[in-house]
Short mmCIF file of C-alpha atoms in Angstrom, two decimals:
data_model
loop_
_atom_site.label_atom_id
_atom_site.label_comp_id
_atom_site.label_asym_id
_atom_site.label_seq_id
_atom_site.Cartn_x
_atom_site.Cartn_y
_atom_site.Cartn_z
CA MET A 1 88.39 -34.91 -2.08
CA VAL A 2 87.83 -38.84 -2.49
CA PRO A 3 90.64 -40.68 -1.85
CA VAL A 4 92.78 -43.02 -3.87
CA VAL A 5 92.04 -46.18 -1.71
CA GLU A 6 89.78 -46.89 -0.05
CA LEU A 7 89.63 -50.45 1.54
CA ASN A 8 85.98 -50.85 3.96
CA ASP A 9 86.10 -54.20 6.82
CA VAL A 10 87.90 -56.36 4.15
CA ALA A 11 88.78 -59.83 4.91
CA HIS A 12 89.99 -61.86 2.93
CA VAL A 13 89.86 -66.44 2.98
CA TYR A 14 92.52 -68.44 1.31
CA ILE A 15 91.21 -71.97 0.44
CA THR A 16 93.16 -75.09 -0.31
CA ASP A 17 92.26 -78.82 -0.68
CA ARG A 18 93.15 -79.19 3.77
CA GLU A 19 91.94 -76.17 5.08
CA ALA A 20 90.17 -72.67 4.64
CA SER A 21 92.45 -69.77 6.63
CA LEU A 22 91.49 -66.25 6.99
CA ALA A 23 94.61 -64.12 5.37
CA VAL A 24 93.79 -60.59 6.64
CA ASP A 25 90.58 -59.60 8.23
CA HIS A 26 88.64 -56.31 9.19
CA LEU A 27 91.08 -53.77 6.94
CA GLN A 28 90.00 -50.37 7.12
CA LEU A 29 92.44 -48.21 5.28
CA THR A 30 92.39 -44.86 3.97
CA VAL A 31 95.08 -43.51 1.60
CA SER A 32 94.56 -40.14 -0.30
CA ALA A 33 95.97 -38.02 -3.46
CA GLY A 34 99.89 -38.14 -3.49
CA GLU A 35 100.14 -39.73 -0.45
CA PHE A 36 102.92 -42.52 0.21
CA VAL A 37 102.34 -44.92 3.05
CA SER A 38 104.54 -48.29 3.50
CA LEU A 39 103.00 -51.89 5.54
CA VAL A 40 105.47 -53.30 7.22
CA GLY A 41 104.53 -56.36 10.11
CA PRO A 42 105.98 -59.95 9.95
CA SER A 43 106.14 -62.57 7.35
CA GLY A 44 102.33 -64.13 7.19
CA CYS A 45 101.04 -60.39 8.17
CA GLY A 46 99.08 -60.61 4.57
CA LYS A 47 100.96 -57.36 3.23
CA THR A 48 101.13 -58.69 -0.84
CA THR A 49 97.56 -60.17 -0.04
CA ILE A 50 96.48 -56.55 0.35
CA LEU A 51 98.54 -55.44 -2.18
CA SER A 52 96.41 -58.34 -4.54
CA ILE A 53 92.90 -56.86 -3.24
CA ILE A 54 93.90 -53.30 -4.00
CA ALA A 55 94.90 -54.71 -7.50
CA GLY A 56 92.36 -56.12 -8.70
CA LEU A 57 94.03 -59.77 -8.63
CA LEU A 58 92.04 -60.86 -6.07
CA THR A 59 88.45 -60.33 -4.90
CA PRO A 60 87.64 -60.10 -1.36
CA SER A 61 85.82 -62.69 0.64
CA HIS A 62 84.67 -59.63 2.00
CA GLY A 63 83.99 -55.90 2.31
CA GLU A 64 84.77 -53.72 -0.35
CA VAL A 65 87.50 -52.03 -2.53
CA LEU A 66 87.47 -48.36 -4.37
CA VAL A 67 89.58 -47.23 -6.11
CA ASN A 68 89.55 -43.12 -6.93
CA GLY A 69 85.83 -43.87 -5.57
CA HIS A 70 85.01 -46.49 -8.32
CA LYS A 71 84.61 -49.83 -6.54
CA LEU A 72 87.20 -52.50 -8.08
CA SER A 73 85.78 -55.31 -9.84
CA GLY A 74 89.47 -56.57 -10.97
CA PRO A 75 92.56 -55.36 -12.48
CA THR A 76 92.83 -51.34 -13.52
CA PRO A 77 94.66 -49.16 -15.45
CA GLU A 78 93.90 -46.46 -12.59
CA VAL A 79 96.28 -49.00 -10.26
CA GLY A 80 100.41 -49.63 -11.11
CA TYR A 81 101.51 -52.35 -9.45
CA MET A 82 105.58 -53.25 -9.30
CA LEU A 83 106.44 -57.16 -8.23
CA GLN A 84 110.06 -57.49 -6.06
CA GLN A 85 111.11 -58.20 -9.55
CA ASP A 86 111.52 -56.84 -12.86
CA TYR A 87 109.99 -59.62 -14.70
CA LEU A 88 111.41 -58.50 -17.96
CA PHE A 89 110.46 -60.25 -20.98
CA PRO A 90 113.74 -61.80 -22.26
CA TRP A 91 112.33 -62.02 -26.29
CA ARG A 92 111.58 -58.52 -25.81
CA THR A 93 113.44 -55.14 -26.17
CA ILE A 94 113.88 -52.89 -23.37
CA LEU A 95 111.07 -50.29 -25.43
CA ASN A 96 108.25 -53.15 -26.37
CA ASN A 97 109.24 -54.12 -23.12
CA ALA A 98 108.60 -50.62 -21.56
CA LEU A 99 105.25 -50.59 -24.12
CA LEU A 100 103.67 -53.75 -22.79
CA GLY A 101 101.17 -52.23 -20.49
CA LEU A 102 99.88 -49.81 -23.61
CA GLU A 103 99.63 -52.52 -25.51
CA LEU A 104 97.33 -54.49 -23.54
CA THR A 105 95.01 -51.85 -22.77
CA GLY A 106 95.17 -50.79 -26.52
CA ARG A 107 97.03 -47.58 -25.92
CA ILE A 108 99.64 -47.52 -28.49
CA THR A 109 99.60 -44.43 -30.60
CA PRO A 110 102.98 -42.55 -31.98
CA GLU A 111 102.40 -40.21 -28.63
CA SER A 112 102.38 -42.95 -26.60
CA ILE A 113 105.51 -44.52 -27.46
CA ALA A 114 107.17 -40.84 -27.50
CA ILE A 115 106.37 -40.62 -23.89
CA THR A 116 107.21 -44.01 -22.74
CA SER A 117 111.06 -43.01 -24.93
CA GLY A 118 111.28 -39.92 -23.20
CA LEU A 119 110.40 -41.82 -19.42
CA LEU A 120 113.31 -44.35 -20.43
CA GLU A 121 115.50 -41.66 -20.89
CA GLU A 122 114.28 -40.18 -17.62
CA MET A 123 115.64 -42.14 -15.85
CA GLY A 124 118.99 -43.24 -17.54
CA LEU A 125 118.20 -45.71 -20.41
CA GLN A 126 118.52 -43.39 -23.10
CA GLY A 127 120.42 -45.48 -26.36
CA LYS A 128 119.41 -48.91 -24.40
CA GLU A 129 115.75 -49.23 -25.93
CA ASN A 130 116.77 -51.30 -28.70
CA ILE A 131 118.66 -54.33 -26.61
CA TYR A 132 117.89 -56.93 -24.35
CA PRO A 133 117.25 -57.27 -20.59
CA GLN A 134 120.07 -59.97 -20.34
CA GLN A 135 122.36 -56.95 -20.97
CA LEU A 136 121.61 -55.13 -18.16
CA SER A 137 122.09 -54.42 -14.96
CA GLY A 138 119.52 -55.79 -11.87
CA GLY A 139 118.76 -51.64 -10.80
CA MET A 140 118.83 -50.86 -14.88
CA ARG A 141 116.23 -53.59 -15.52
CA GLN A 142 114.07 -52.41 -12.46
CA ARG A 143 114.23 -49.21 -13.74
CA VAL A 144 113.07 -50.69 -17.25
CA ALA A 145 110.09 -51.97 -14.33
CA LEU A 146 109.71 -48.71 -13.43
CA VAL A 147 108.77 -47.30 -17.29
CA ARG A 148 106.10 -50.21 -18.25
CA THR A 149 104.59 -49.68 -14.56
CA LEU A 150 104.57 -45.67 -15.17
CA ALA A 151 103.60 -45.88 -19.24
CA THR A 152 99.95 -46.35 -18.23
CA ASP A 153 99.60 -43.33 -16.28
CA PRO A 154 97.99 -45.04 -13.12
CA SER A 155 97.43 -42.97 -9.82
CA LEU A 156 97.94 -45.06 -7.85
CA LEU A 157 101.22 -47.47 -7.53
CA LEU A 158 101.38 -50.61 -5.81
CA LEU A 159 105.10 -51.49 -4.63
CA ASP A 160 106.07 -55.08 -3.76
CA GLU A 161 109.23 -54.86 -2.33
CA PRO A 162 110.46 -53.05 -5.68
CA PHE A 163 114.39 -53.33 -3.66
CA SER A 164 114.96 -56.60 -2.14
CA ALA A 165 116.27 -58.44 -4.96
CA LEU A 166 118.76 -55.22 -5.57
CA ASP A 167 122.53 -54.57 -4.10
CA TYR A 168 122.40 -52.43 -1.04
CA GLN A 169 123.84 -49.07 -3.26
CA THR A 170 121.45 -49.73 -6.08
CA LYS A 171 118.78 -50.28 -3.85
CA LEU A 172 119.49 -46.66 -2.72
CA GLN A 173 119.74 -44.96 -5.75
CA LEU A 174 116.80 -46.57 -7.08
CA GLU A 175 114.47 -45.93 -4.12
CA ASP A 176 115.65 -41.91 -4.66
CA LEU A 177 114.70 -42.12 -7.84
CA ILE A 178 111.73 -43.64 -7.41
CA SER A 179 110.51 -41.46 -4.70
CA ARG A 180 111.70 -37.91 -6.55
CA THR A 181 109.68 -39.58 -10.08
CA LEU A 182 106.92 -40.19 -8.16
CA ARG A 183 106.43 -36.94 -6.34
CA GLU A 184 106.72 -35.13 -9.30
CA ARG A 185 104.16 -36.43 -10.88
CA ASN A 186 101.94 -36.38 -8.08
CA LYS A 187 101.77 -40.23 -7.63
CA THR A 188 99.95 -41.84 -4.33
CA ALA A 189 101.92 -44.93 -3.72
CA VAL A 190 102.10 -47.93 -1.43
CA LEU A 191 104.68 -50.12 -0.61
CA VAL A 192 105.10 -53.13 0.94
CA THR A 193 108.94 -53.53 2.10
CA HIS A 194 110.79 -55.83 5.28
CA ASP A 195 112.83 -53.16 5.77
CA LEU A 196 111.74 -50.29 8.54
CA SER A 197 114.32 -48.07 7.31
CA GLU A 198 113.62 -48.15 3.76
CA ALA A 199 109.79 -47.84 5.11
CA ILE A 200 110.42 -44.32 7.25
CA ALA A 201 112.82 -43.03 4.82
CA MET A 202 110.04 -42.96 1.81
CA SER A 203 106.65 -42.99 3.55
CA ASP A 204 103.93 -40.16 4.89
CA ARG A 205 102.85 -42.88 6.80
CA ILE A 206 103.85 -46.19 8.32
CA ILE A 207 101.29 -48.80 8.77
CA LEU A 208 101.84 -51.79 10.88
CA LEU A 209 100.40 -54.71 10.51
CA GLY A 210 100.10 -57.84 13.09
CA SER A 211 99.52 -61.40 11.49
CA ASN A 212 97.66 -65.12 12.27
CA PRO A 213 95.18 -63.18 10.45
CA GLY A 214 96.63 -59.95 8.98
CA ARG A 215 95.29 -56.01 10.39
CA ILE A 216 96.26 -53.43 11.03
CA ARG A 217 97.93 -52.57 14.67
CA ARG A 218 98.87 -49.32 14.63
CA THR A 219 99.78 -46.27 11.98
CA PHE A 220 103.40 -44.46 12.15
CA ASP A 221 102.98 -40.69 10.86
CA VAL A 222 106.47 -39.59 9.33
CA PRO A 223 107.56 -36.13 10.64
CA ARG A 224 107.92 -33.31 8.41
CA ASN A 225 111.91 -33.27 8.19
CA ILE A 226 111.96 -36.73 7.05
CA ARG A 227 109.55 -36.66 4.04
CA GLU A 228 110.61 -33.47 2.84
CA VAL A 229 113.44 -34.90 2.01
CA LEU A 230 114.60 -37.42 -0.24
CA PRO A 231 115.00 -40.78 1.31
CA PHE A 232 118.98 -40.75 1.46
CA HIS A 233 119.05 -38.03 2.92
CA ALA A 234 115.74 -38.39 5.00
CA ARG A 235 118.31 -41.25 7.19
CA ASP A 236 120.38 -38.57 8.53
CA GLN A 237 116.88 -36.14 10.25
CA GLU A 238 116.69 -35.55 13.47
CA GLY A 239 114.07 -37.80 14.61
CA PHE A 240 114.28 -40.96 11.72
CA GLN A 241 116.04 -43.30 14.56
CA ASP A 242 113.79 -42.45 17.01
CA LEU A 243 110.78 -43.13 15.01
CA PHE A 244 113.05 -46.55 13.95
CA HIS A 245 113.23 -47.26 17.65
CA GLU A 246 109.31 -46.40 18.21
CA ILE A 247 108.06 -48.92 14.87
CA TRP A 248 111.02 -51.61 16.00
CA SER A 249 110.46 -51.89 19.68
CA ALA A 250 106.31 -51.78 18.70
CA MET A 251 106.87 -54.61 15.96
CA GLU A 252 109.27 -56.85 18.93
CA LEU A 253 105.98 -56.61 21.73
CA ARG A 254 103.74 -57.79 19.13
CA SER A 255 106.07 -60.72 17.74
CA ASP A 256 106.32 -61.59 21.61
CA GLN A 257 102.85 -61.39 22.06
CA GLU A 258 101.69 -64.04 19.57
CA MET B 1 150.44 -35.70 -16.06
CA MET B 2 150.65 -35.67 -19.85
CA THR B 3 153.59 -37.93 -19.65
CA ARG B 4 152.28 -40.13 -17.93
CA ASN B 5 148.67 -40.01 -19.72
CA ILE B 6 150.97 -40.96 -23.10
CA ALA B 7 152.81 -43.84 -20.91
CA ARG B 8 149.76 -45.81 -19.86
CA ASN B 9 147.91 -45.23 -22.69
CA GLU B 10 150.88 -47.09 -24.28
CA SER B 11 151.38 -49.74 -21.82
CA SER B 12 147.57 -50.06 -22.76
CA ASP B 13 148.07 -50.36 -26.73
CA SER B 14 150.83 -53.44 -25.94
CA ARG B 15 148.53 -55.08 -23.59
CA GLN B 16 145.74 -54.80 -25.71
CA SER B 17 147.99 -56.82 -28.83
CA GLU B 18 148.76 -59.45 -26.63
CA LEU B 19 145.17 -60.06 -25.82
CA THR B 20 144.55 -60.45 -29.73
CA GLU B 21 147.92 -62.12 -30.17
CA LEU B 22 145.95 -64.36 -27.62
CA TYR B 23 143.04 -64.68 -28.53
CA GLN B 24 144.45 -65.81 -32.11
CA ASP B 25 146.43 -68.50 -30.98
CA HIS B 26 143.05 -69.39 -28.74
CA LEU B 27 141.03 -69.84 -32.45
CA ALA B 28 143.87 -71.43 -34.39
CA HIS B 29 143.65 -74.02 -31.68
CA LYS B 30 140.50 -74.63 -31.80
CA ARG B 31 140.53 -74.91 -36.31
CA LYS B 32 143.71 -77.61 -35.37
CA GLN B 33 141.73 -79.32 -32.45
CA SER B 34 138.95 -79.54 -35.21
CA ARG B 35 140.40 -80.39 -38.26
CA HIS B 36 141.99 -83.06 -36.40
CA VAL B 37 138.72 -84.37 -35.55
CA LEU B 38 137.56 -83.93 -38.79
CA SER B 39 140.15 -86.70 -39.69
CA VAL B 40 140.01 -89.11 -37.74
CA GLN B 41 135.99 -89.49 -38.18
CA LEU B 42 136.31 -89.25 -42.13
CA GLY B 43 139.71 -92.45 -41.36
CA LEU B 44 137.62 -94.19 -39.82
CA LEU B 45 134.66 -94.56 -42.37
CA LEU B 46 136.97 -94.94 -44.78
CA PHE B 47 138.64 -97.77 -42.89
CA LEU B 48 134.99 -99.57 -41.63
CA LEU B 49 134.50 -99.25 -46.02
CA THR B 50 137.55 -100.46 -46.86
CA PHE B 51 136.93 -103.56 -44.89
CA TRP B 52 133.47 -104.06 -45.77
CA GLU B 53 134.64 -103.59 -49.17
CA LEU B 54 137.25 -106.47 -49.16
CA ALA B 55 135.81 -108.72 -46.45
CA GLY B 56 132.63 -109.04 -49.54
CA ARG B 57 134.78 -109.70 -51.88
CA LEU B 58 137.35 -111.55 -50.56
CA LYS B 59 134.06 -114.05 -49.40
CA TRP B 60 134.78 -113.45 -45.44
CA ILE B 61 130.72 -112.01 -45.25
CA ASP B 62 127.80 -113.73 -47.19
CA VAL B 63 127.52 -111.33 -49.44
CA LEU B 64 123.97 -112.09 -50.11
CA LEU B 65 122.96 -111.18 -46.54
CA PHE B 66 125.38 -108.42 -46.14
CA SER B 67 126.36 -107.33 -49.62
CA TYR B 68 129.38 -104.36 -50.58
CA PRO B 69 129.65 -101.29 -50.36
CA SER B 70 130.63 -100.68 -54.33
CA LYS B 71 127.83 -103.13 -55.12
CA ILE B 72 125.33 -100.71 -53.49
CA PHE B 73 126.72 -97.56 -54.77
CA ASN B 74 126.52 -99.24 -58.07
CA HIS B 75 122.85 -99.79 -57.51
CA ILE B 76 121.72 -96.82 -56.15
CA VAL B 77 123.27 -94.92 -59.61
CA GLN B 78 121.55 -97.56 -61.31
CA GLU B 79 118.66 -96.23 -59.65
CA ILE B 80 119.05 -93.08 -60.10
CA ILE B 81 119.72 -93.44 -63.90
CA SER B 82 117.17 -95.30 -64.32
CA GLY B 83 114.68 -92.63 -62.53
CA GLU B 84 112.97 -95.20 -60.25
CA LEU B 85 114.37 -94.25 -57.39
CA TRP B 86 113.12 -90.43 -57.45
CA GLY B 87 109.74 -92.17 -57.28
CA HIS B 88 110.25 -93.45 -53.52
CA LEU B 89 111.67 -90.99 -52.33
CA GLY B 90 109.50 -88.59 -52.99
CA VAL B 91 106.50 -90.97 -51.80
CA THR B 92 108.12 -91.72 -48.60
CA VAL B 93 109.88 -88.12 -48.49
CA GLY B 94 106.36 -86.09 -48.70
CA GLU B 95 104.70 -88.97 -46.58
CA THR B 96 107.06 -87.43 -43.92
CA VAL B 97 106.91 -83.84 -43.92
CA VAL B 98 103.32 -83.49 -44.04
CA GLY B 99 103.13 -86.34 -41.00
CA PHE B 100 105.77 -84.33 -39.44
CA LEU B 101 104.36 -80.34 -40.14
CA LEU B 102 100.61 -81.69 -38.97
CA GLY B 103 102.03 -84.57 -35.79
CA THR B 104 103.85 -80.88 -34.55
CA LEU B 105 100.11 -78.43 -35.07
CA LEU B 106 97.54 -80.85 -34.41
CA GLY B 107 99.97 -81.73 -30.83
CA THR B 108 100.26 -77.70 -29.94
CA GLY B 109 96.86 -77.05 -30.99
CA LEU B 110 95.70 -79.57 -28.54
CA ALA B 111 98.45 -78.69 -25.26
CA ILE B 112 96.98 -75.57 -26.31
CA LEU B 113 93.38 -76.41 -25.90
CA ILE B 114 94.44 -77.66 -22.87
CA TRP B 115 95.85 -75.44 -21.13
CA TRP B 116 92.81 -73.37 -21.89
CA SER B 117 90.58 -75.79 -20.71
CA PRO B 118 92.24 -76.50 -16.97
CA PHE B 119 88.70 -79.06 -17.24
CA LEU B 120 89.22 -80.63 -20.40
CA SER B 121 93.00 -80.99 -19.00
CA LYS B 122 91.46 -83.27 -16.47
CA VAL B 123 89.13 -85.03 -18.86
CA LEU B 124 91.77 -86.49 -21.26
CA ASP B 125 94.12 -86.94 -18.92
CA PRO B 126 93.74 -90.64 -18.54
CA TYR B 127 92.89 -91.29 -22.28
CA MET B 128 96.32 -89.47 -23.10
CA VAL B 129 98.64 -91.29 -20.49
CA VAL B 130 96.95 -94.31 -21.79
CA PHE B 131 97.12 -93.90 -25.65
CA ASN B 132 101.42 -92.28 -24.77
CA SER B 133 101.82 -96.13 -22.90
CA MET B 134 101.00 -98.19 -25.72
CA PRO B 135 102.57 -99.01 -28.93
CA LYS B 136 101.35 -96.80 -32.14
CA VAL B 137 102.51 -99.59 -34.08
CA ALA B 138 100.16 -102.37 -32.39
CA LEU B 139 96.98 -99.40 -34.19
CA GLY B 140 98.31 -100.35 -37.67
CA PRO B 141 96.37 -102.50 -38.86
CA LEU B 142 93.03 -100.60 -37.55
CA PHE B 143 94.52 -97.71 -39.08
CA ILE B 144 94.93 -99.42 -42.74
CA VAL B 145 91.15 -100.61 -42.43
CA VAL B 146 89.36 -96.75 -41.40
CA PHE B 147 91.87 -95.18 -44.21
CA GLY B 148 92.66 -97.86 -46.40
CA ALA B 149 96.02 -99.72 -47.48
CA GLY B 150 97.67 -95.72 -48.64
CA PHE B 151 98.90 -92.81 -47.78
CA THR B 152 96.32 -91.40 -45.56
CA ALA B 153 97.06 -94.26 -43.68
CA ILE B 154 100.65 -94.06 -43.45
CA VAL B 155 100.21 -90.01 -42.16
CA VAL B 156 97.70 -91.08 -39.51
CA THR B 157 100.99 -93.54 -38.40
CA THR B 158 102.79 -90.96 -38.09
CA LEU B 159 100.17 -88.79 -36.45
CA SER B 160 99.64 -91.19 -34.05
CA VAL B 161 103.44 -91.82 -32.97
CA ILE B 162 104.45 -88.09 -32.55
CA VAL B 163 100.74 -85.56 -31.36
CA ILE B 164 100.99 -87.17 -27.92
CA ILE B 165 104.03 -86.90 -26.85
CA THR B 166 104.12 -83.09 -28.55
CA THR B 167 101.19 -82.18 -26.33
CA LEU B 168 102.65 -84.07 -23.62
CA VAL B 169 106.78 -81.81 -24.04
CA VAL B 170 104.39 -78.77 -25.04
CA TYR B 171 101.91 -78.97 -22.22
CA ASN B 172 104.09 -79.20 -19.96
CA SER B 173 106.56 -76.08 -21.52
CA PHE B 174 102.92 -74.54 -21.15
CA SER B 175 103.12 -74.86 -17.40
CA GLU B 176 106.71 -74.45 -15.94
CA VAL B 177 106.40 -70.37 -17.60
CA ASP B 178 107.20 -68.70 -14.84
CA SER B 179 103.97 -66.99 -12.99
CA ASN B 180 105.13 -63.93 -12.21
CA LEU B 181 105.34 -63.23 -15.77
CA VAL B 182 101.43 -63.98 -15.86
CA LYS B 183 100.74 -61.71 -13.22
CA VAL B 184 102.55 -58.96 -14.87
CA VAL B 185 100.36 -59.44 -17.85
CA ARG B 186 97.33 -59.96 -14.90
CA THR B 187 98.31 -56.24 -13.74
CA PHE B 188 97.35 -54.61 -17.05
CA GLY B 189 94.09 -56.37 -16.99
CA GLY B 190 94.94 -59.00 -19.61
CA SER B 191 92.85 -61.74 -21.16
CA ARG B 192 93.13 -65.30 -21.22
CA SER B 193 93.82 -65.25 -24.84
CA GLN B 194 96.56 -61.61 -24.20
CA ILE B 195 98.45 -64.18 -21.58
CA PHE B 196 98.95 -66.60 -24.28
CA ARG B 197 99.75 -64.45 -26.90
CA LYS B 198 102.09 -62.09 -24.93
CA VAL B 199 103.66 -64.49 -22.47
CA ILE B 200 103.07 -68.47 -22.58
CA PHE B 201 103.34 -68.76 -26.60
CA PRO B 202 106.34 -66.90 -26.57
CA ALA B 203 108.08 -67.49 -23.42
CA THR B 204 107.85 -71.30 -25.15
CA PHE B 205 108.75 -71.32 -28.63
CA PRO B 206 112.42 -72.54 -28.36
CA ALA B 207 110.60 -75.30 -26.50
CA ILE B 208 108.17 -75.63 -29.12
CA ILE B 209 110.52 -75.77 -31.87
CA SER B 210 113.19 -78.39 -30.03
CA THR B 211 109.70 -80.53 -29.98
CA LEU B 212 110.59 -80.33 -33.64
CA LYS B 213 114.35 -81.97 -33.88
CA VAL B 214 112.64 -85.09 -31.55
CA ASN B 215 109.13 -84.45 -34.37
CA VAL B 216 111.26 -85.21 -37.36
CA GLY B 217 113.07 -88.52 -35.66
CA LEU B 218 109.79 -89.43 -35.06
CA ALA B 219 108.24 -88.64 -38.52
CA TRP B 220 110.81 -91.25 -40.18
CA VAL B 221 109.78 -93.75 -37.26
CA GLY B 222 105.58 -93.54 -38.55
CA VAL B 223 106.25 -93.68 -41.84
CA ILE B 224 108.88 -96.30 -42.76
CA VAL B 225 106.77 -98.83 -39.93
CA GLY B 226 103.18 -97.57 -42.39
CA GLU B 227 105.06 -98.25 -45.38
CA PHE B 228 106.38 -101.65 -43.54
CA LEU B 229 102.74 -102.45 -43.27
CA VAL B 230 100.97 -101.26 -46.18
CA ALA B 231 102.57 -99.59 -49.50
CA GLN B 232 103.57 -100.04 -52.72
CA MET B 233 105.79 -97.62 -52.83
CA GLY B 234 108.16 -95.95 -51.13
CA LEU B 235 111.75 -96.31 -49.12
CA GLY B 236 110.04 -98.67 -46.15
CA TYR B 237 108.74 -100.40 -49.19
CA LEU B 238 111.63 -101.48 -51.03
CA ILE B 239 113.10 -102.36 -47.50
CA ILE B 240 110.24 -104.90 -46.81
CA TYR B 241 110.38 -105.49 -51.02
CA GLY B 242 114.20 -106.18 -50.82
CA PHE B 243 113.61 -108.47 -47.37
CA GLN B 244 110.95 -110.61 -49.35
CA VAL B 245 112.75 -110.99 -52.36
CA PHE B 246 116.29 -111.37 -50.04
CA ASN B 247 118.06 -108.97 -52.43
CA PHE B 248 119.74 -107.40 -49.34
CA THR B 249 121.63 -105.09 -51.67
CA LEU B 250 118.78 -102.63 -52.26
CA VAL B 251 117.59 -102.78 -48.13
CA MET B 252 121.20 -101.56 -47.88
CA SER B 253 121.08 -98.57 -50.21
CA SER B 254 117.41 -98.40 -49.19
CA LEU B 255 118.85 -97.47 -46.12
CA PHE B 256 121.43 -95.99 -46.94
CA ILE B 257 119.33 -93.16 -48.85
CA ILE B 258 116.79 -92.56 -45.52
CA ALA B 259 120.62 -92.09 -44.00
CA VAL B 260 120.81 -89.27 -45.85
CA VAL B 261 117.46 -88.01 -46.22
CA ALA B 262 117.04 -87.78 -42.60
CA THR B 263 120.14 -86.11 -41.76
CA VAL B 264 119.24 -83.66 -44.12
CA MET B 265 115.97 -83.07 -43.03
CA TYR B 266 117.31 -82.45 -39.34
CA GLN B 267 119.81 -80.87 -40.48
CA LEU B 268 117.29 -78.16 -42.06
CA VAL B 269 115.11 -78.42 -38.74
CA LEU B 270 118.38 -77.21 -37.57
CA TYR B 271 119.07 -74.34 -39.30
CA MET B 272 115.36 -73.23 -39.29
CA GLU B 273 115.65 -73.17 -35.11
CA ARG B 274 119.03 -70.96 -34.90
CA LYS B 275 117.44 -68.43 -38.01
CA LEU B 276 114.30 -68.47 -35.27
CA LEU B 277 115.96 -68.07 -32.20
CA SER B 278 118.76 -66.25 -33.82
CA HIS B 279 117.97 -62.80 -31.01
CA LYS B 280 118.55 -65.24 -27.87
#
């Protein structure tokens, strides 16, 4: 089976007026269909750069990126991107915000509108279609952002710390919701996060990155019993703490050396 | 269980009526306060007018220079009856409206152009800085030579006052749009024109509308100055003419009419702003 994402020896250089700096180097990464992969690491390890490259927002200085076997040359509807905050447009209603992607890719039809309002309903946003984002709580807004990303039916979702701006309770609820939704639809996902326990609770595989320049240090497979339950209960599973400590000490070790 | 529920309902009802009462008190207090402000405002106006009238009639001030209210009022009524006023008023309002709309449109258009092309923005930057710092009125004679003494020269003078400042303000609000909103559109593969239509324009629409308020005032400056320089018609012409023949009643009544019409235009723009931004 063709992997959903394939990075072949990818490197990226940021050029400013003051210097050219190597952000990420020698990236080799394969994500297969239906897999949930998390990228963790110290700040400055190029996590967001990697997501931007897979999203087609940045063209890597070196190497190639394949999405579903096709070489990437810009943003594609096959990839959905969820940002750190909802960034809903305050002048659009909830439904019109959710329809943004379909509108931009010229796929607004009565059917796609019906599917999108179905999605909103599924996320517990029924009856909110015609109100404006400022009338919703942070958790609800991020759920609208999720619908906006899912509405274009991408096969791959990039999640750039989508829970970091939320309070703890909302964050746990949303983790479960996203985990369940992606599993039901058999979506592939790459999550960037600072929160190690979130990474373990949500993913099949965790990739630890090192910094200066960003590169892959180590990969951890999450045991089956943790993978099979929703994130909230995953935290109570046997082996969760052990894996947490293993990744934690690997991270500490790296940062001491660097 | 039942009785406790009922008891709670009763107490919440009485709480509710208490809240309604407090709210009504607040509204009544606010109404009273705004009535108070209005009556002092009117009183002040009446006092000033009476004082002016008395000062004029009792010759405390030079009537030739300062006129007085009843004289000005009579003058305006006469102008209205003879129909003389409407021609002048029509010309000035026409010039102001054309200058105002055209200036806002051109200014916004130019802002869009330099947003579209960062290269053009860099090229035009020093020209805009120089032109913006320059007292535009000084260009008046040049406009008269190029466009002839009339409507066009006056509108161009107005445009010179409005366009660049509109461009600067609108372009600035374009660049202040949250780059993450743009990123959302880019992740869906949105083009530059889609970024403009779906994000930049709707996000800055309130800012563009609020430049209208500033532009109404600026348009009046441009038109009156333009009329000072060239016109044979219009309220600015009446002011200069009145000054030259030492008819200050004419000057004052023209000023009064300008104040009224400019206020009406400003209120219209405010009304439009509220209508257009009503969902906020």
